[in-house]
């Protein structure tokens, strides 16, 4: 337990706290339509699978980083996931209703796919701070479990109480996707560093589009529900 080891532990704690939030956000969005017990199971199994994938990534991270357009493709996939999740907002009926097509297995699948896309920054950060010490790597990945599980539980509860949080969460995922697109290794090697104004225009633009899609979807459903109520 020398000072370098302690410093590395502290770095990993800060990295996990800073980078686990977007993963918790995806999990909260994916499970919020499920009954309480299935929400808990979805968070546990989704996080367990994601942690397993992260440990796998640690061993092949240098190879993954060399794949052209990997991050860009991941960003596009994340946009699709964000749109899918915000379009679920307010799709259900009464309290405790499970939305059509939304199951525990589907939620776990969304969590795993999204975490594969979004965990590269976390894995790279932990691997860099650990400097090859596998004890620190395992500690860093293990620490992300309670952060993500607890954080996603709180977020899912808040989303069910305040549906507008879902739109904000979707917008955040869009912003993360934009960042992944402009920082892809292949894109940077071909186009160079993207100017800040272009990068932030893309990131905020994607966030705004996803929020708009979610808002329009909720508004259309509300209008349709109002028409059905009036007909009855």
PDB file of C-alpha atoms in Angstrom, residues 25-215:
ATOM      1  CA  UNK A  25     -28.867   6.531 -17.085  1.00  0.00           C
ATOM      2  CA  UNK A  26     -29.286   3.873 -19.785  1.00  0.00           C
ATOM      3  CA  UNK A  27     -30.150   1.204 -17.229  1.00  0.00           C
ATOM      4  CA  UNK A  28     -32.736   3.464 -15.597  1.00  0.00           C
ATOM      5  CA  UNK A  29     -34.341   4.189 -18.970  1.00  0.00           C
ATOM      6  CA  UNK A  30     -34.339   0.518 -19.966  1.00  0.00           C
ATOM      7  CA  UNK A  31     -35.966  -0.858 -16.798  1.00  0.00           C
ATOM      8  CA  UNK A  32     -38.364   1.921 -15.830  1.00  0.00           C
ATOM      9  CA  UNK A  33     -41.292   0.339 -17.673  1.00  0.00           C
ATOM     10  CA  UNK A  34     -41.023  -2.945 -15.738  1.00  0.00           C
ATOM     11  CA  UNK A  35     -42.663  -3.946 -12.438  1.00  0.00           C
ATOM     12  CA  UNK A  36     -40.573  -3.192  -9.336  1.00  0.00           C
ATOM     13  CA  UNK A  37     -39.149  -6.704  -8.899  1.00  0.00           C
ATOM     14  CA  UNK A  38     -38.203  -6.979 -12.568  1.00  0.00           C
ATOM     15  CA  UNK A  39     -36.639  -3.507 -12.417  1.00  0.00           C
ATOM     16  CA  UNK A  40     -34.314  -4.779  -9.694  1.00  0.00           C
ATOM     17  CA  UNK A  41     -33.507  -7.982 -11.607  1.00  0.00           C
ATOM     18  CA  UNK A  42     -32.921  -5.993 -14.785  1.00  0.00           C
ATOM     19  CA  UNK A  43     -30.480  -3.686 -13.000  1.00  0.00           C
ATOM     20  CA  UNK A  44     -28.615  -6.592 -11.404  1.00  0.00           C
ATOM     21  CA  UNK A  45     -28.349  -8.845 -14.466  1.00  0.00           C
ATOM     22  CA  UNK A  46     -27.756  -5.970 -16.862  1.00  0.00           C
ATOM     23  CA  UNK A  47     -24.965  -4.595 -14.691  1.00  0.00           C
ATOM     24  CA  UNK A  48     -23.444  -8.059 -14.114  1.00  0.00           C
ATOM     25  CA  UNK A  49     -23.336  -8.695 -17.857  1.00  0.00           C
ATOM     26  CA  UNK A  50     -21.905  -5.244 -18.492  1.00  0.00           C
ATOM     27  CA  UNK A  51     -19.167  -5.770 -15.903  1.00  0.00           C
ATOM     28  CA  UNK A  52     -18.242  -9.081 -17.523  1.00  0.00           C
ATOM     29  CA  UNK A  53     -17.958  -7.350 -20.885  1.00  0.00           C
ATOM     30  CA  UNK A  54     -15.810  -4.621 -19.378  1.00  0.00           C
ATOM     31  CA  UNK A  55     -13.385  -7.171 -17.927  1.00  0.00           C
ATOM     32  CA  UNK A  56     -13.198  -8.736 -21.378  1.00  0.00           C
ATOM     33  CA  UNK A  57     -12.538  -5.318 -22.925  1.00  0.00           C
ATOM     34  CA  UNK A  58      -9.638  -4.704 -20.538  1.00  0.00           C
ATOM     35  CA  UNK A  59      -7.692  -7.537 -22.146  1.00  0.00           C
ATOM     36  CA  UNK A  60      -8.338  -6.484 -25.752  1.00  0.00           C
ATOM     37  CA  UNK A  61      -8.583  -2.707 -25.374  1.00  0.00           C
ATOM     38  CA  UNK A  62      -5.495  -1.944 -27.476  1.00  0.00           C
ATOM     39  CA  UNK A  63      -6.908  -4.077 -30.294  1.00  0.00           C
ATOM     40  CA  UNK A  64     -10.347  -2.480 -30.005  1.00  0.00           C
ATOM     41  CA  UNK A  65      -8.907   1.021 -30.201  1.00  0.00           C
ATOM     42  CA  UNK A  66      -7.236   0.099 -33.490  1.00  0.00           C
ATOM     43  CA  UNK A  67     -10.495  -0.842 -35.225  1.00  0.00           C
ATOM     44  CA  UNK A  68     -11.363   1.940 -37.694  1.00  0.00           C
ATOM     45  CA  UNK A  69     -14.692   3.674 -37.065  1.00  0.00           C
ATOM     46  CA  UNK A  70     -15.474   1.539 -33.978  1.00  0.00           C
ATOM     47  CA  UNK A  71     -16.334   4.550 -31.860  1.00  0.00           C
ATOM     48  CA  UNK A  72     -18.269   6.227 -34.674  1.00  0.00           C
ATOM     49  CA  UNK A  73     -20.396   3.122 -35.229  1.00  0.00           C
ATOM     50  CA  UNK A  74     -20.917   2.962 -31.470  1.00  0.00           C
ATOM     51  CA  UNK A  75     -22.111   6.569 -31.508  1.00  0.00           C
ATOM     52  CA  UNK A  76     -24.655   5.825 -34.240  1.00  0.00           C
ATOM     53  CA  UNK A  77     -25.851   2.783 -32.314  1.00  0.00           C
ATOM     54  CA  UNK A  78     -26.232   4.889 -29.189  1.00  0.00           C
ATOM     55  CA  UNK A  79     -28.404   7.377 -31.110  1.00  0.00           C
ATOM     56  CA  UNK A  80     -30.694   4.491 -32.100  1.00  0.00           C
ATOM     57  CA  UNK A  81     -30.862   3.286 -28.483  1.00  0.00           C
ATOM     58  CA  UNK A  82     -31.638   6.804 -27.211  1.00  0.00           C
ATOM     59  CA  UNK A  83     -34.470   7.262 -29.735  1.00  0.00           C
ATOM     60  CA  UNK A  84     -35.889   3.837 -28.868  1.00  0.00           C
ATOM     61  CA  UNK A  85     -35.873   4.648 -25.160  1.00  0.00           C
ATOM     62  CA  UNK A  86     -37.418   8.143 -25.359  1.00  0.00           C
ATOM     63  CA  UNK A  87     -40.153   6.807 -27.651  1.00  0.00           C
ATOM     64  CA  UNK A  88     -41.163   4.466 -24.805  1.00  0.00           C
ATOM     65  CA  UNK A  89     -41.947   7.436 -22.578  1.00  0.00           C
ATOM     66  CA  UNK A  90     -45.599   7.603 -21.511  1.00  0.00           C
ATOM     67  CA  UNK A  91     -46.469   4.643 -23.735  1.00  0.00           C
ATOM     68  CA  UNK A  92     -48.159   2.658 -21.018  1.00  0.00           C
ATOM     69  CA  UNK A  93     -51.587   2.639 -19.505  1.00  0.00           C
ATOM     70  CA  UNK A  94     -52.166   2.812 -15.781  1.00  0.00           C
ATOM     71  CA  UNK A  95     -49.864   2.505 -12.834  1.00  0.00           C
ATOM     72  CA  UNK A  96     -47.687  -0.577 -12.857  1.00  0.00           C
ATOM     73  CA  UNK A  97     -48.591  -1.326 -16.478  1.00  0.00           C
ATOM     74  CA  UNK A  98     -45.808  -3.002 -18.448  1.00  0.00           C
ATOM     75  CA  UNK A  99     -45.594  -1.505 -21.894  1.00  0.00           C
ATOM     76  CA  UNK A 100     -46.147  -3.741 -24.850  1.00  0.00           C
ATOM     77  CA  UNK A 101     -42.930  -5.284 -26.101  1.00  0.00           C
ATOM     78  CA  UNK A 102     -40.970  -4.218 -23.010  1.00  0.00           C
ATOM     79  CA  UNK A 103     -39.760  -7.272 -21.117  1.00  0.00           C
ATOM     80  CA  UNK A 104     -37.021  -8.118 -18.648  1.00  0.00           C
ATOM     81  CA  UNK A 105     -34.930  -9.801 -21.360  1.00  0.00           C
ATOM     82  CA  UNK A 106     -35.379  -6.846 -23.716  1.00  0.00           C
ATOM     83  CA  UNK A 107     -34.300  -4.453 -20.967  1.00  0.00           C
ATOM     84  CA  UNK A 108     -31.197  -6.549 -20.198  1.00  0.00           C
ATOM     85  CA  UNK A 109     -30.359  -6.686 -23.913  1.00  0.00           C
ATOM     86  CA  UNK A 110     -30.637  -2.882 -24.243  1.00  0.00           C
ATOM     87  CA  UNK A 111     -28.422  -2.457 -21.166  1.00  0.00           C
ATOM     88  CA  UNK A 112     -25.745  -4.800 -22.536  1.00  0.00           C
ATOM     89  CA  UNK A 113     -25.675  -3.250 -26.011  1.00  0.00           C
ATOM     90  CA  UNK A 114     -25.584   0.295 -24.644  1.00  0.00           C
ATOM     91  CA  UNK A 115     -22.869  -0.559 -22.142  1.00  0.00           C
ATOM     92  CA  UNK A 116     -20.726  -2.110 -24.870  1.00  0.00           C
ATOM     93  CA  UNK A 117     -21.062   1.162 -26.770  1.00  0.00           C
ATOM     94  CA  UNK A 118     -20.540   3.501 -23.820  1.00  0.00           C
ATOM     95  CA  UNK A 119     -18.048   1.666 -21.613  1.00  0.00           C
ATOM     96  CA  UNK A 120     -14.935   2.258 -23.703  1.00  0.00           C
ATOM     97  CA  UNK A 121     -14.227   5.583 -21.977  1.00  0.00           C
ATOM     98  CA  UNK A 122     -14.615   3.970 -18.554  1.00  0.00           C
ATOM     99  CA  UNK A 123     -12.457   0.975 -19.490  1.00  0.00           C
ATOM    100  CA  UNK A 124      -9.746   3.151 -21.005  1.00  0.00           C
ATOM    101  CA  UNK A 125      -9.751   5.426 -17.960  1.00  0.00           C
ATOM    102  CA  UNK A 126      -9.525   2.562 -15.473  1.00  0.00           C
ATOM    103  CA  UNK A 127      -6.892   0.711 -17.512  1.00  0.00           C
ATOM    104  CA  UNK A 128      -4.795   3.870 -17.769  1.00  0.00           C
ATOM    105  CA  UNK A 129      -5.041   4.678 -14.061  1.00  0.00           C
ATOM    106  CA  UNK A 130      -4.262   1.047 -13.107  1.00  0.00           C
ATOM    107  CA  UNK A 131      -1.047   1.074 -15.203  1.00  0.00           C
ATOM    108  CA  UNK A 132      -1.182  -2.662 -15.801  1.00  0.00           C
ATOM    109  CA  UNK A 133      -1.956  -3.676 -12.198  1.00  0.00           C
ATOM    110  CA  UNK A 134      -4.782  -6.206 -12.524  1.00  0.00           C
ATOM    111  CA  UNK A 135      -5.701  -5.788  -8.852  1.00  0.00           C
ATOM    112  CA  UNK A 136      -6.541  -2.167  -9.584  1.00  0.00           C
ATOM    113  CA  UNK A 137      -8.346  -3.089 -12.804  1.00  0.00           C
ATOM    114  CA  UNK A 138     -10.618  -5.548 -10.984  1.00  0.00           C
ATOM    115  CA  UNK A 139     -11.142  -3.010  -8.173  1.00  0.00           C
ATOM    116  CA  UNK A 140     -12.109  -0.309 -10.668  1.00  0.00           C
ATOM    117  CA  UNK A 141     -14.580  -2.500 -12.550  1.00  0.00           C
ATOM    118  CA  UNK A 142     -16.001  -3.881  -9.297  1.00  0.00           C
ATOM    119  CA  UNK A 143     -16.485  -0.371  -7.904  1.00  0.00           C
ATOM    120  CA  UNK A 144     -18.643   0.549 -10.880  1.00  0.00           C
ATOM    121  CA  UNK A 145     -21.226  -2.091  -9.869  1.00  0.00           C
ATOM    122  CA  UNK A 146     -22.705  -0.378  -6.761  1.00  0.00           C
ATOM    123  CA  UNK A 147     -22.443   3.057  -8.407  1.00  0.00           C
ATOM    124  CA  UNK A 148     -24.404   1.958 -11.478  1.00  0.00           C
ATOM    125  CA  UNK A 149     -26.961  -0.245  -9.657  1.00  0.00           C
ATOM    126  CA  UNK A 150     -27.753   2.338  -6.974  1.00  0.00           C
ATOM    127  CA  UNK A 151     -27.699   5.263  -9.383  1.00  0.00           C
ATOM    128  CA  UNK A 152     -29.963   3.547 -11.908  1.00  0.00           C
ATOM    129  CA  UNK A 153     -32.462   2.633  -9.171  1.00  0.00           C
ATOM    130  CA  UNK A 154     -32.751   6.248  -8.052  1.00  0.00           C
ATOM    131  CA  UNK A 155     -33.032   7.487 -11.635  1.00  0.00           C
ATOM    132  CA  UNK A 156     -35.718   4.939 -12.564  1.00  0.00           C
ATOM    133  CA  UNK A 157     -37.833   6.043  -9.585  1.00  0.00           C
ATOM    134  CA  UNK A 158     -37.452   9.713 -10.530  1.00  0.00           C
ATOM    135  CA  UNK A 159     -38.282   9.017 -14.191  1.00  0.00           C
ATOM    136  CA  UNK A 160     -41.536   7.316 -13.257  1.00  0.00           C
ATOM    137  CA  UNK A 161     -42.459  10.283 -11.070  1.00  0.00           C
ATOM    138  CA  UNK A 162     -41.266  13.025 -13.427  1.00  0.00           C
ATOM    139  CA  UNK A 163     -41.525  11.873 -17.091  1.00  0.00           C
ATOM    140  CA  UNK A 164     -39.710  14.969 -18.395  1.00  0.00           C
ATOM    141  CA  UNK A 165     -36.488  13.532 -16.940  1.00  0.00           C
ATOM    142  CA  UNK A 166     -36.693  10.817 -19.613  1.00  0.00           C
ATOM    143  CA  UNK A 167     -36.391  13.434 -22.353  1.00  0.00           C
ATOM    144  CA  UNK A 168     -33.388  15.031 -20.646  1.00  0.00           C
ATOM    145  CA  UNK A 169     -31.788  11.600 -20.238  1.00  0.00           C
ATOM    146  CA  UNK A 170     -32.338  10.838 -23.911  1.00  0.00           C
ATOM    147  CA  UNK A 171     -30.781  14.176 -24.806  1.00  0.00           C
ATOM    148  CA  UNK A 172     -27.723  13.355 -22.697  1.00  0.00           C
ATOM    149  CA  UNK A 173     -27.314  10.064 -24.568  1.00  0.00           C
ATOM    150  CA  UNK A 174     -27.514  11.991 -27.840  1.00  0.00           C
ATOM    151  CA  UNK A 175     -24.806  14.360 -26.633  1.00  0.00           C
ATOM    152  CA  UNK A 176     -22.583  11.405 -25.650  1.00  0.00           C
ATOM    153  CA  UNK A 177     -23.138   9.880 -29.098  1.00  0.00           C
ATOM    154  CA  UNK A 178     -22.043  13.123 -30.749  1.00  0.00           C
ATOM    155  CA  UNK A 179     -18.856  13.132 -28.680  1.00  0.00           C
ATOM    156  CA  UNK A 180     -18.122   9.537 -29.704  1.00  0.00           C
ATOM    157  CA  UNK A 181     -18.579  10.402 -33.384  1.00  0.00           C
ATOM    158  CA  UNK A 182     -16.146  13.331 -33.448  1.00  0.00           C
ATOM    159  CA  UNK A 183     -13.512  11.635 -31.262  1.00  0.00           C
ATOM    160  CA  UNK A 184     -13.397   8.389 -33.235  1.00  0.00           C
ATOM    161  CA  UNK A 185      -9.769   7.450 -33.999  1.00  0.00           C
ATOM    162  CA  UNK A 186     -10.451   7.020 -37.722  1.00  0.00           C
ATOM    163  CA  UNK A 187     -12.325  10.333 -37.985  1.00  0.00           C
ATOM    164  CA  UNK A 188      -9.570  12.248 -36.181  1.00  0.00           C
ATOM    165  CA  UNK A 189      -6.816  10.611 -38.285  1.00  0.00           C
ATOM    166  CA  UNK A 190      -8.602  11.617 -41.513  1.00  0.00           C
ATOM    167  CA  UNK A 191     -10.104  15.001 -40.626  1.00  0.00           C
ATOM    168  CA  UNK A 192      -7.951  16.125 -37.708  1.00  0.00           C
ATOM    169  CA  UNK A 193      -9.327  17.587 -34.515  1.00  0.00           C
ATOM    170  CA  UNK A 194     -12.836  18.911 -35.058  1.00  0.00           C
ATOM    171  CA  UNK A 195     -13.201  22.594 -34.060  1.00  0.00           C
ATOM    172  CA  UNK A 196     -14.963  23.043 -30.735  1.00  0.00           C
ATOM    173  CA  UNK A 197     -17.848  24.981 -32.279  1.00  0.00           C
ATOM    174  CA  UNK A 198     -18.524  22.162 -34.771  1.00  0.00           C
ATOM    175  CA  UNK A 199     -18.230  19.490 -32.108  1.00  0.00           C
ATOM    176  CA  UNK A 200     -20.626  21.209 -29.716  1.00  0.00           C
ATOM    177  CA  UNK A 201     -23.054  22.029 -32.521  1.00  0.00           C
ATOM    178  CA  UNK A 202     -23.207  18.330 -33.377  1.00  0.00           C
ATOM    179  CA  UNK A 203     -23.451  17.184 -29.748  1.00  0.00           C
ATOM    180  CA  UNK A 204     -26.142  19.676 -28.766  1.00  0.00           C
ATOM    181  CA  UNK A 205     -27.939  19.215 -32.085  1.00  0.00           C
ATOM    182  CA  UNK A 206     -28.226  15.449 -31.561  1.00  0.00           C
ATOM    183  CA  UNK A 207     -29.395  16.025 -27.985  1.00  0.00           C
ATOM    184  CA  UNK A 208     -32.059  18.448 -29.206  1.00  0.00           C
ATOM    185  CA  UNK A 209     -33.285  16.117 -31.975  1.00  0.00           C
ATOM    186  CA  UNK A 210     -33.707  13.192 -29.572  1.00  0.00           C
ATOM    187  CA  UNK A 211     -35.538  15.359 -27.025  1.00  0.00           C
ATOM    188  CA  UNK A 212     -37.802  16.621 -29.832  1.00  0.00           C
ATOM    189  CA  UNK A 213     -38.553  13.066 -31.001  1.00  0.00           C
ATOM    190  CA  UNK A 214     -39.485  12.030 -27.469  1.00  0.00           C
ATOM    191  CA  UNK A 215     -41.632  15.135 -26.945  1.00  0.00           C
TER     192      UNK A 215
END
